[in-house]
Amino acid sequence: MDIPISQIFIDASLKRLEEPFAKIEHCVNQLTEDDLHLRPDESMNSISNIILHVCGNLRQWIISRAGGADEVRRRWEEFDDRKRYTRDELLQRLTETTKECRDVIASLSPDALTDERTVQGFDETVLSAVYDSICHLSGHSQEIVYITRMRKGDDYQFKWQPSTPEEGLPRGN
């Protein structure tokens, strides 16, 4: 059975959207609300600001530019915002944004993937906008994992651990 490359891209994008979302959710649920707003230095972002930022990026690049929704992003506010959002508020925002992205990606036609868009002054296709935004989300999810590991130390709970040698479990375990 031949699956069109466009469908392979859409399916992979939907999967790749879920993985960083799950990592962020896993980390946020391990931290205190104070941890979510901690800024080691005023020039550095808190996890709260990173979540606002990835939601803004996903909304601009996928929901607005790939999906056609109105664009309302004010990027600087994602970093300047000092409101103490609750864990639930942050996760709800991320959940809703991710769901909207899933809906847009799942609805893309093969022809739409090559449509040209300008996003933040960059010339993109719908395909490259989706790809770029998911890579961006993945990078920031790793940043959140790192911050969480720094805050939790030995109490950090891994979401996944290898259980077979093929997965990376040392031999003899």
CSV table of C-alpha atoms in Angstrom, one decimal:
chain,number,residue,atom,x,y,z
A,1,MET,CA,0.0,0.0,0.0
A,2,ASP,CA,1.4,3.3,-1.1
A,3,ILE,CA,0.9,6.2,1.3
A,4,PRO,CA,1.3,9.7,-0.2
A,5,ILE,CA,4.3,11.5,1.2
A,6,SER,CA,2.0,14.4,2.2
A,7,GLN,CA,0.0,12.0,4.5
A,8,ILE,CA,3.3,10.6,5.9
A,9,PHE,CA,4.3,14.2,6.7
A,10,ILE,CA,0.9,15.0,8.3
A,11,ASP,CA,1.0,11.8,10.4
A,12,ALA,CA,4.6,12.4,11.5
A,13,SER,CA,3.8,16.1,12.4
A,14,LEU,CA,0.8,15.0,14.6
A,15,LYS,CA,3.0,12.5,16.4
A,16,ARG,CA,5.9,15.0,16.8
A,17,LEU,CA,3.5,17.6,18.2
A,18,GLU,CA,2.4,15.2,21.0
A,19,GLU,CA,5.9,14.2,22.2
A,20,PRO,CA,7.1,17.6,23.4
A,21,PHE,CA,3.6,18.4,24.8
A,22,ALA,CA,3.8,15.3,26.9
A,23,LYS,CA,7.3,16.1,28.1
A,24,ILE,CA,6.2,19.6,29.1
A,25,GLU,CA,3.1,18.4,30.9
A,26,HIS,CA,5.2,15.7,32.7
A,27,CYS,CA,7.7,18.3,33.9
A,28,VAL,CA,5.1,20.9,34.9
A,29,ASN,CA,3.3,18.4,37.1
A,30,GLN,CA,6.5,17.7,39.0
A,31,LEU,CA,7.2,21.3,39.9
A,32,THR,CA,5.8,23.8,42.4
A,33,GLU,CA,4.0,26.9,41.2
A,34,ASP,CA,7.0,28.9,42.4
A,35,ASP,CA,9.3,26.7,40.3
A,36,LEU,CA,7.1,27.5,37.2
A,37,HIS,CA,7.8,31.2,37.7
A,38,LEU,CA,11.4,31.1,38.7
A,39,ARG,CA,13.8,33.2,36.8
A,40,PRO,CA,17.5,32.5,37.7
A,41,ASP,CA,18.3,35.9,36.3
A,42,GLU,CA,16.0,38.7,35.1
A,43,SER,CA,17.3,38.2,31.5
A,44,MET,CA,16.2,34.5,31.6
A,45,ASN,CA,12.8,33.0,31.0
A,46,SER,CA,10.7,31.1,33.5
A,47,ILE,CA,8.9,27.9,32.5
A,48,SER,CA,5.7,29.9,32.5
A,49,ASN,CA,7.1,32.3,29.9
A,50,ILE,CA,8.5,29.5,27.8
A,51,ILE,CA,5.0,27.9,27.7
A,52,LEU,CA,3.5,31.3,26.7
A,53,HIS,CA,6.1,31.6,24.1
A,54,VAL,CA,5.6,28.2,22.5
A,55,CYS,CA,1.9,28.7,22.5
A,56,GLY,CA,2.4,32.0,20.7
A,57,ASN,CA,4.7,30.4,18.2
A,58,LEU,CA,2.4,27.5,17.5
A,59,ARG,CA,-0.6,29.9,17.2
A,60,GLN,CA,1.3,32.1,14.8
A,61,TRP,CA,3.1,29.5,12.6
A,62,ILE,CA,0.5,26.7,12.5
A,63,ILE,CA,-2.9,28.0,13.6
A,64,SER,CA,-2.7,31.4,11.8
A,65,ARG,CA,-0.3,31.0,8.9
A,66,ALA,CA,-0.9,27.4,8.0
A,67,GLY,CA,-4.5,27.2,9.1
A,68,GLY,CA,-5.7,30.7,8.1
A,69,ALA,CA,-6.9,32.0,11.5
A,70,ASP,CA,-6.4,35.6,12.4
A,71,GLU,CA,-3.0,36.4,13.6
A,72,VAL,CA,-2.9,38.1,17.0
A,73,ARG,CA,0.6,37.4,18.3
A,74,ARG,CA,2.6,40.0,20.3
A,75,ARG,CA,5.8,38.0,20.8
A,76,TRP,CA,7.4,40.4,23.3
A,77,GLU,CA,4.5,40.0,25.7
A,78,GLU,CA,5.3,36.3,26.0
A,79,PHE,CA,8.6,37.1,27.6
A,80,ASP,CA,7.5,40.2,29.5
A,81,ASP,CA,4.5,38.6,31.1
A,82,ARG,CA,5.0,38.3,34.9
A,83,LYS,CA,1.5,37.1,35.8
A,84,ARG,CA,1.7,34.1,38.1
A,85,TYR,CA,-0.4,31.6,36.1
A,86,THR,CA,-1.4,28.5,37.9
A,87,ARG,CA,-0.2,25.1,36.7
A,88,ASP,CA,-3.7,24.4,35.5
A,89,GLU,CA,-3.9,27.6,33.6
A,90,LEU,CA,-0.6,27.0,31.8
A,91,LEU,CA,-1.5,23.4,31.0
A,92,GLN,CA,-4.9,24.4,29.8
A,93,ARG,CA,-3.4,27.0,27.4
A,94,LEU,CA,-0.9,24.5,26.1
A,95,THR,CA,-3.5,21.8,25.7
A,96,GLU,CA,-5.9,24.1,23.9
A,97,THR,CA,-3.2,25.4,21.6
A,98,THR,CA,-1.9,21.9,20.8
A,99,LYS,CA,-5.5,20.7,20.1
A,100,GLU,CA,-6.0,23.6,17.6
A,101,CYS,CA,-2.7,22.7,16.0
A,102,ARG,CA,-3.7,19.1,15.7
A,103,ASP,CA,-6.9,20.1,14.0
A,104,VAL,CA,-5.2,22.4,11.5
A,105,ILE,CA,-2.5,19.8,10.7
A,106,ALA,CA,-5.0,17.0,10.3
A,107,SER,CA,-7.1,19.1,7.9
A,108,LEU,CA,-4.3,20.1,5.6
A,109,SER,CA,-4.6,18.9,2.0
A,110,PRO,CA,-1.6,17.7,0.0
A,111,ASP,CA,-1.8,20.8,-2.2
A,112,ALA,CA,-1.9,23.1,0.8
A,113,LEU,CA,1.5,21.9,2.1
A,114,THR,CA,3.2,23.7,-0.8
A,115,ASP,CA,1.2,27.0,-0.4
A,116,GLU,CA,3.5,29.9,0.3
A,117,ARG,CA,3.2,32.0,3.5
A,118,THR,CA,5.2,34.8,5.2
A,119,VAL,CA,5.7,34.1,8.9
A,120,GLN,CA,7.6,36.6,11.1
A,121,GLY,CA,9.1,38.0,7.9
A,122,PHE,CA,10.3,34.6,6.7
A,123,ASP,CA,9.2,33.1,3.4
A,124,GLU,CA,7.8,29.6,4.1
A,125,THR,CA,5.6,27.0,2.8
A,126,VAL,CA,2.8,25.5,4.9
A,127,LEU,CA,4.9,22.4,5.3
A,128,SER,CA,8.0,24.3,6.4
A,129,ALA,CA,6.0,26.4,8.8
A,130,VAL,CA,4.5,23.3,10.5
A,131,TYR,CA,8.0,21.7,10.5
A,132,ASP,CA,9.7,24.7,11.9
A,133,SER,CA,7.1,25.3,14.7
A,134,ILE,CA,7.2,21.7,15.8
A,135,CYS,CA,11.0,21.7,15.9
A,136,HIS,CA,10.8,25.0,17.9
A,137,LEU,CA,8.4,23.4,20.4
A,138,SER,CA,10.6,20.3,20.7
A,139,GLY,CA,13.7,22.5,21.5
A,140,HIS,CA,11.8,24.4,24.2
A,141,SER,CA,10.4,21.2,25.7
A,142,GLN,CA,14.0,20.0,26.2
A,143,GLU,CA,14.8,23.4,27.9
A,144,ILE,CA,11.9,22.8,30.3
A,145,VAL,CA,13.1,19.2,31.0
A,146,TYR,CA,16.6,20.6,31.8
A,147,ILE,CA,15.2,23.3,34.1
A,148,THR,CA,13.0,20.7,35.8
A,149,ARG,CA,15.9,18.4,36.3
A,150,MET,CA,17.9,21.3,37.8
A,151,ARG,CA,15.1,22.1,40.2
A,152,LYS,CA,14.3,18.5,41.2
A,153,GLY,CA,17.8,17.0,41.3
A,154,ASP,CA,17.6,13.4,42.3
A,155,ASP,CA,13.9,13.7,42.8
A,156,TYR,CA,13.3,14.2,39.1
A,157,GLN,CA,10.9,11.5,37.8
A,158,PHE,CA,11.8,10.3,34.3
A,159,LYS,CA,8.8,10.0,31.9
A,160,TRP,CA,10.5,7.0,30.2
A,161,GLN,CA,13.3,4.7,31.0
A,162,PRO,CA,14.8,2.0,28.8
A,163,SER,CA,13.6,-1.5,29.6
A,164,THR,CA,15.5,-3.5,26.9
A,165,PRO,CA,19.1,-3.4,25.6
A,166,GLU,CA,17.7,-2.2,22.2
A,167,GLU,CA,16.2,0.8,24.0
A,168,GLY,CA,19.5,1.5,25.8
A,169,LEU,CA,19.2,-0.6,29.0
A,170,PRO,CA,22.7,-1.6,30.1
A,171,ARG,CA,23.4,-5.3,29.5
A,172,GLY,CA,23.0,-7.5,32.5
A,173,ASN,CA,20.0,-5.6,33.9
